[in-house]
Amino acid sequence: MKVFNCILGVFAIFGSIYCIFFPGATFLSSGWIAAVLLGMIGICSIFEYVRNRKNPDKSGKTVIANGVLGLVFGIIAAVMSVLALFVPQVRGIIDITILLMFVFWLIYAGIAGIFGATRQKKLTEGKMWVFTLVMSILLVVTGLYACTHLMYAAFAIGLMIGIELMVYGIRLVMSVFEKE
């Protein structure tokens, strides 16, 4: 199994290098990944809501809103990606729609994070809420910038896929050296 992990890890690292150097092509060739990720975010958020719904300390409204929106956007993106396979003339429109959904998701996540930071400030004494607030504001600004520069969003998605693939490949290679 270790040999298989090492070989798969090396292939993942080489694939990630390709994705990082050609982020636009990565986005165009794997736009369906956005659909899967949004769907998984939605499903995980819904499971988190169901698991913590009896705990009054958790904010259930935000979690269930994230879950439902993620699931809806994921389903829409998946349906549109499947349609693109059968109608190549609308591929550009579908890619732009997926990009816009990604951009609006960034803006929504940023706004939800800002509200979360204000709640966090009231509940805790530490300064961690400042980090949450700054990151959330950056998400909103990035979403607004990407809304007017869709190529930026496409390259960002391609780079994120490459970076995630690189981390996965390194983890696989490093697992070879772990003791069982």
mmCIF file of C-alpha atoms in Angstrom:
data_model
loop_
_atom_site.group_PDB
_atom_site.id
_atom_site.type_symbol
_atom_site.label_atom_id
_atom_site.label_comp_id
_atom_site.label_asym_id
_atom_site.label_seq_id
_atom_site.Cartn_x
_atom_site.Cartn_y
_atom_site.Cartn_z
ATOM 1 C CA MET A 1 0.000 0.000 0.000
ATOM 2 C CA LYS A 2 2.887 2.364 0.725
ATOM 3 C CA VAL A 3 4.229 1.983 -2.808
ATOM 4 C CA PHE A 4 0.781 2.749 -4.224
ATOM 5 C CA ASN A 5 0.490 5.860 -1.984
ATOM 6 C CA CYS A 6 3.929 7.043 -3.083
ATOM 7 C CA ILE A 7 3.181 6.603 -6.797
ATOM 8 C CA LEU A 8 -0.223 8.268 -6.451
ATOM 9 C CA GLY A 9 1.336 11.100 -4.438
ATOM 10 C CA VAL A 10 3.991 11.737 -7.101
ATOM 11 C CA PHE A 11 1.314 11.790 -9.822
ATOM 12 C CA ALA A 12 -0.759 14.190 -7.718
ATOM 13 C CA ILE A 13 2.248 16.485 -7.259
ATOM 14 C CA PHE A 14 2.968 16.503 -11.002
ATOM 15 C CA GLY A 15 -0.718 17.125 -11.698
ATOM 16 C CA SER A 16 -0.743 19.981 -9.214
ATOM 17 C CA ILE A 17 2.240 21.592 -10.930
ATOM 18 C CA TYR A 18 0.304 21.510 -14.190
ATOM 19 C CA CYS A 19 -2.760 22.993 -12.475
ATOM 20 C CA ILE A 20 -0.726 25.768 -10.865
ATOM 21 C CA PHE A 21 1.040 26.738 -14.104
ATOM 22 C CA PHE A 22 -2.163 26.527 -16.204
ATOM 23 C CA PRO A 23 -4.978 27.611 -13.855
ATOM 24 C CA GLY A 24 -7.262 28.750 -16.682
ATOM 25 C CA ALA A 25 -7.063 25.388 -18.417
ATOM 26 C CA THR A 26 -7.572 23.690 -15.066
ATOM 27 C CA PHE A 27 -10.788 25.609 -14.541
ATOM 28 C CA LEU A 28 -12.079 24.918 -18.036
ATOM 29 C CA SER A 29 -11.277 21.219 -17.865
ATOM 30 C CA SER A 30 -12.592 20.636 -14.373
ATOM 31 C CA GLY A 31 -15.438 23.071 -13.745
ATOM 32 C CA TRP A 32 -17.471 20.221 -12.290
ATOM 33 C CA ILE A 33 -15.182 20.256 -9.234
ATOM 34 C CA ALA A 34 -16.851 23.485 -8.137
ATOM 35 C CA ALA A 35 -20.196 21.685 -8.217
ATOM 36 C CA VAL A 36 -18.891 18.821 -6.092
ATOM 37 C CA LEU A 37 -17.234 21.134 -3.570
ATOM 38 C CA LEU A 38 -20.316 23.315 -3.162
ATOM 39 C CA GLY A 39 -22.478 20.233 -2.780
ATOM 40 C CA MET A 40 -20.143 18.757 -0.161
ATOM 41 C CA ILE A 41 -20.074 22.053 1.765
ATOM 42 C CA GLY A 42 -23.859 22.017 1.730
ATOM 43 C CA ILE A 43 -24.171 18.421 2.870
ATOM 44 C CA CYS A 44 -21.560 18.827 5.637
ATOM 45 C CA SER A 45 -23.238 22.014 6.898
ATOM 46 C CA ILE A 46 -26.626 20.316 7.000
ATOM 47 C CA PHE A 47 -25.140 17.366 8.930
ATOM 48 C CA GLU A 48 -23.479 19.815 11.333
ATOM 49 C CA TYR A 49 -26.824 21.553 11.874
ATOM 50 C CA VAL A 50 -28.604 18.259 12.565
ATOM 51 C CA ARG A 51 -25.836 17.157 14.939
ATOM 52 C CA ASN A 52 -25.817 20.432 16.921
ATOM 53 C CA ARG A 53 -29.463 21.500 16.751
ATOM 54 C CA LYS A 54 -30.072 20.726 20.428
ATOM 55 C CA ASN A 55 -27.044 22.763 21.541
ATOM 56 C CA PRO A 56 -28.222 26.353 22.168
ATOM 57 C CA ASP A 57 -24.674 27.763 21.980
ATOM 58 C CA LYS A 58 -24.312 26.972 18.284
ATOM 59 C CA SER A 59 -25.729 29.333 15.668
ATOM 60 C CA GLY A 60 -28.013 27.023 13.732
ATOM 61 C CA LYS A 61 -29.475 29.595 11.352
ATOM 62 C CA THR A 62 -26.133 30.408 9.735
ATOM 63 C CA VAL A 63 -25.133 26.761 9.470
ATOM 64 C CA ILE A 64 -28.401 25.674 7.874
ATOM 65 C CA ALA A 65 -28.349 28.691 5.519
ATOM 66 C CA ASN A 66 -24.816 27.756 4.428
ATOM 67 C CA GLY A 67 -25.913 24.167 3.965
ATOM 68 C CA VAL A 68 -28.991 24.910 1.916
ATOM 69 C CA LEU A 69 -27.265 27.520 -0.276
ATOM 70 C CA GLY A 70 -24.253 25.277 -0.825
ATOM 71 C CA LEU A 71 -26.437 22.339 -1.743
ATOM 72 C CA VAL A 72 -28.639 24.399 -4.087
ATOM 73 C CA PHE A 73 -25.618 25.993 -5.804
ATOM 74 C CA GLY A 74 -23.934 22.586 -6.035
ATOM 75 C CA ILE A 75 -26.962 20.997 -7.669
ATOM 76 C CA ILE A 76 -27.351 23.908 -10.093
ATOM 77 C CA ALA A 77 -23.657 23.776 -11.002
ATOM 78 C CA ALA A 78 -23.798 19.992 -11.487
ATOM 79 C CA VAL A 79 -26.854 20.187 -13.736
ATOM 80 C CA MET A 80 -25.263 22.967 -15.764
ATOM 81 C CA SER A 81 -21.999 21.057 -16.112
ATOM 82 C CA VAL A 82 -23.848 17.971 -17.356
ATOM 83 C CA LEU A 83 -25.759 20.114 -19.849
ATOM 84 C CA ALA A 84 -22.443 21.498 -21.102
ATOM 85 C CA LEU A 85 -21.396 17.987 -22.100
ATOM 86 C CA PHE A 86 -24.340 17.671 -24.466
ATOM 87 C CA VAL A 87 -24.578 21.274 -25.717
ATOM 88 C CA PRO A 88 -21.043 22.548 -26.394
ATOM 89 C CA GLN A 89 -22.304 25.890 -27.748
ATOM 90 C CA VAL A 90 -23.397 27.000 -24.286
ATOM 91 C CA ARG A 91 -20.209 25.933 -22.502
ATOM 92 C CA GLY A 92 -19.044 29.557 -22.119
ATOM 93 C CA ILE A 93 -22.354 30.652 -20.635
ATOM 94 C CA ILE A 94 -22.276 27.759 -18.200
ATOM 95 C CA ASP A 95 -18.687 28.507 -17.170
ATOM 96 C CA ILE A 96 -19.575 32.157 -16.564
ATOM 97 C CA THR A 97 -22.592 31.111 -14.518
ATOM 98 C CA ILE A 98 -20.465 28.774 -12.401
ATOM 99 C CA LEU A 99 -17.955 31.599 -11.919
ATOM 100 C CA LEU A 100 -20.696 33.993 -10.843
ATOM 101 C CA MET A 101 -22.035 31.441 -8.369
ATOM 102 C CA PHE A 102 -18.504 31.086 -6.956
ATOM 103 C CA VAL A 103 -18.148 34.881 -6.728
ATOM 104 C CA PHE A 104 -21.500 35.344 -5.010
ATOM 105 C CA TRP A 105 -20.634 32.499 -2.657
ATOM 106 C CA LEU A 106 -17.459 34.395 -1.689
ATOM 107 C CA ILE A 107 -19.485 37.529 -0.984
ATOM 108 C CA TYR A 108 -22.090 35.605 1.009
ATOM 109 C CA ALA A 109 -19.422 33.757 3.042
ATOM 110 C CA GLY A 110 -17.703 37.071 3.767
ATOM 111 C CA ILE A 111 -20.908 38.740 4.963
ATOM 112 C CA ALA A 112 -21.792 35.712 7.095
ATOM 113 C CA GLY A 113 -18.257 35.815 8.529
ATOM 114 C CA ILE A 114 -18.633 39.483 9.456
ATOM 115 C CA PHE A 115 -21.817 38.708 11.385
ATOM 116 C CA GLY A 116 -20.049 35.708 12.936
ATOM 117 C CA ALA A 117 -17.155 37.919 14.036
ATOM 118 C CA THR A 118 -19.504 40.350 15.769
ATOM 119 C CA ARG A 119 -21.167 37.423 17.564
ATOM 120 C CA GLN A 120 -17.733 36.039 18.440
ATOM 121 C CA LYS A 121 -16.705 39.399 19.926
ATOM 122 C CA LYS A 122 -19.719 39.346 22.248
ATOM 123 C CA LEU A 123 -19.154 35.735 23.349
ATOM 124 C CA THR A 124 -15.380 35.649 23.911
ATOM 125 C CA GLU A 125 -12.823 37.831 25.612
ATOM 126 C CA GLY A 126 -9.970 37.174 23.179
ATOM 127 C CA LYS A 127 -9.020 39.051 20.047
ATOM 128 C CA MET A 128 -9.574 36.160 17.612
ATOM 129 C CA TRP A 129 -12.710 37.879 16.366
ATOM 130 C CA VAL A 130 -10.480 40.528 14.742
ATOM 131 C CA PHE A 131 -8.837 37.859 12.554
ATOM 132 C CA THR A 132 -12.256 36.499 11.586
ATOM 133 C CA LEU A 133 -13.468 40.009 10.769
ATOM 134 C CA VAL A 134 -10.422 40.846 8.629
ATOM 135 C CA MET A 135 -10.608 37.562 6.703
ATOM 136 C CA SER A 136 -14.340 38.032 6.136
ATOM 137 C CA ILE A 137 -13.843 41.565 4.839
ATOM 138 C CA LEU A 138 -11.144 40.227 2.506
ATOM 139 C CA LEU A 139 -13.616 37.608 1.238
ATOM 140 C CA VAL A 140 -16.172 40.309 0.434
ATOM 141 C CA VAL A 141 -13.578 42.496 -1.298
ATOM 142 C CA THR A 142 -12.234 39.515 -3.255
ATOM 143 C CA GLY A 143 -15.773 38.562 -4.277
ATOM 144 C CA LEU A 144 -16.558 42.090 -5.435
ATOM 145 C CA TYR A 145 -13.295 42.293 -7.382
ATOM 146 C CA ALA A 146 -13.861 38.874 -8.944
ATOM 147 C CA CYS A 147 -17.397 39.926 -9.909
ATOM 148 C CA THR A 148 -15.948 42.487 -12.313
ATOM 149 C CA HIS A 149 -12.946 40.367 -13.302
ATOM 150 C CA LEU A 150 -14.232 36.869 -14.001
ATOM 151 C CA MET A 151 -10.864 35.735 -15.374
ATOM 152 C CA TYR A 152 -9.443 36.418 -11.912
ATOM 153 C CA ALA A 153 -12.067 34.113 -10.416
ATOM 154 C CA ALA A 154 -11.333 31.406 -13.013
ATOM 155 C CA PHE A 155 -7.612 31.586 -12.288
ATOM 156 C CA ALA A 156 -8.283 31.582 -8.534
ATOM 157 C CA ILE A 157 -10.352 28.400 -8.838
ATOM 158 C CA GLY A 158 -7.635 26.792 -10.983
ATOM 159 C CA LEU A 159 -4.916 27.758 -8.498
ATOM 160 C CA MET A 160 -6.935 26.475 -5.534
ATOM 161 C CA ILE A 161 -7.388 23.128 -7.260
ATOM 162 C CA GLY A 162 -3.637 22.966 -7.921
ATOM 163 C CA ILE A 163 -2.720 23.861 -4.350
ATOM 164 C CA GLU A 164 -5.155 21.333 -2.882
ATOM 165 C CA LEU A 165 -3.793 18.655 -5.212
ATOM 166 C CA MET A 166 -0.233 19.543 -4.156
ATOM 167 C CA VAL A 167 -1.117 19.215 -0.455
ATOM 168 C CA TYR A 168 -2.839 15.882 -1.134
ATOM 169 C CA GLY A 169 0.187 14.570 -3.052
ATOM 170 C CA ILE A 170 2.634 15.627 -0.349
ATOM 171 C CA ARG A 171 0.449 13.969 2.302
ATOM 172 C CA LEU A 172 0.447 10.733 0.316
ATOM 173 C CA VAL A 173 4.212 10.768 -0.142
ATOM 174 C CA MET A 174 4.768 11.605 3.543
ATOM 175 C CA SER A 175 2.465 8.735 4.582
ATOM 176 C CA VAL A 176 5.092 6.361 3.209
ATOM 177 C CA PHE A 177 7.472 7.412 5.973
ATOM 178 C CA GLU A 178 4.972 7.031 8.833
ATOM 179 C CA LYS A 179 5.236 4.048 11.130
ATOM 180 C CA GLU A 180 2.200 1.829 11.310
#
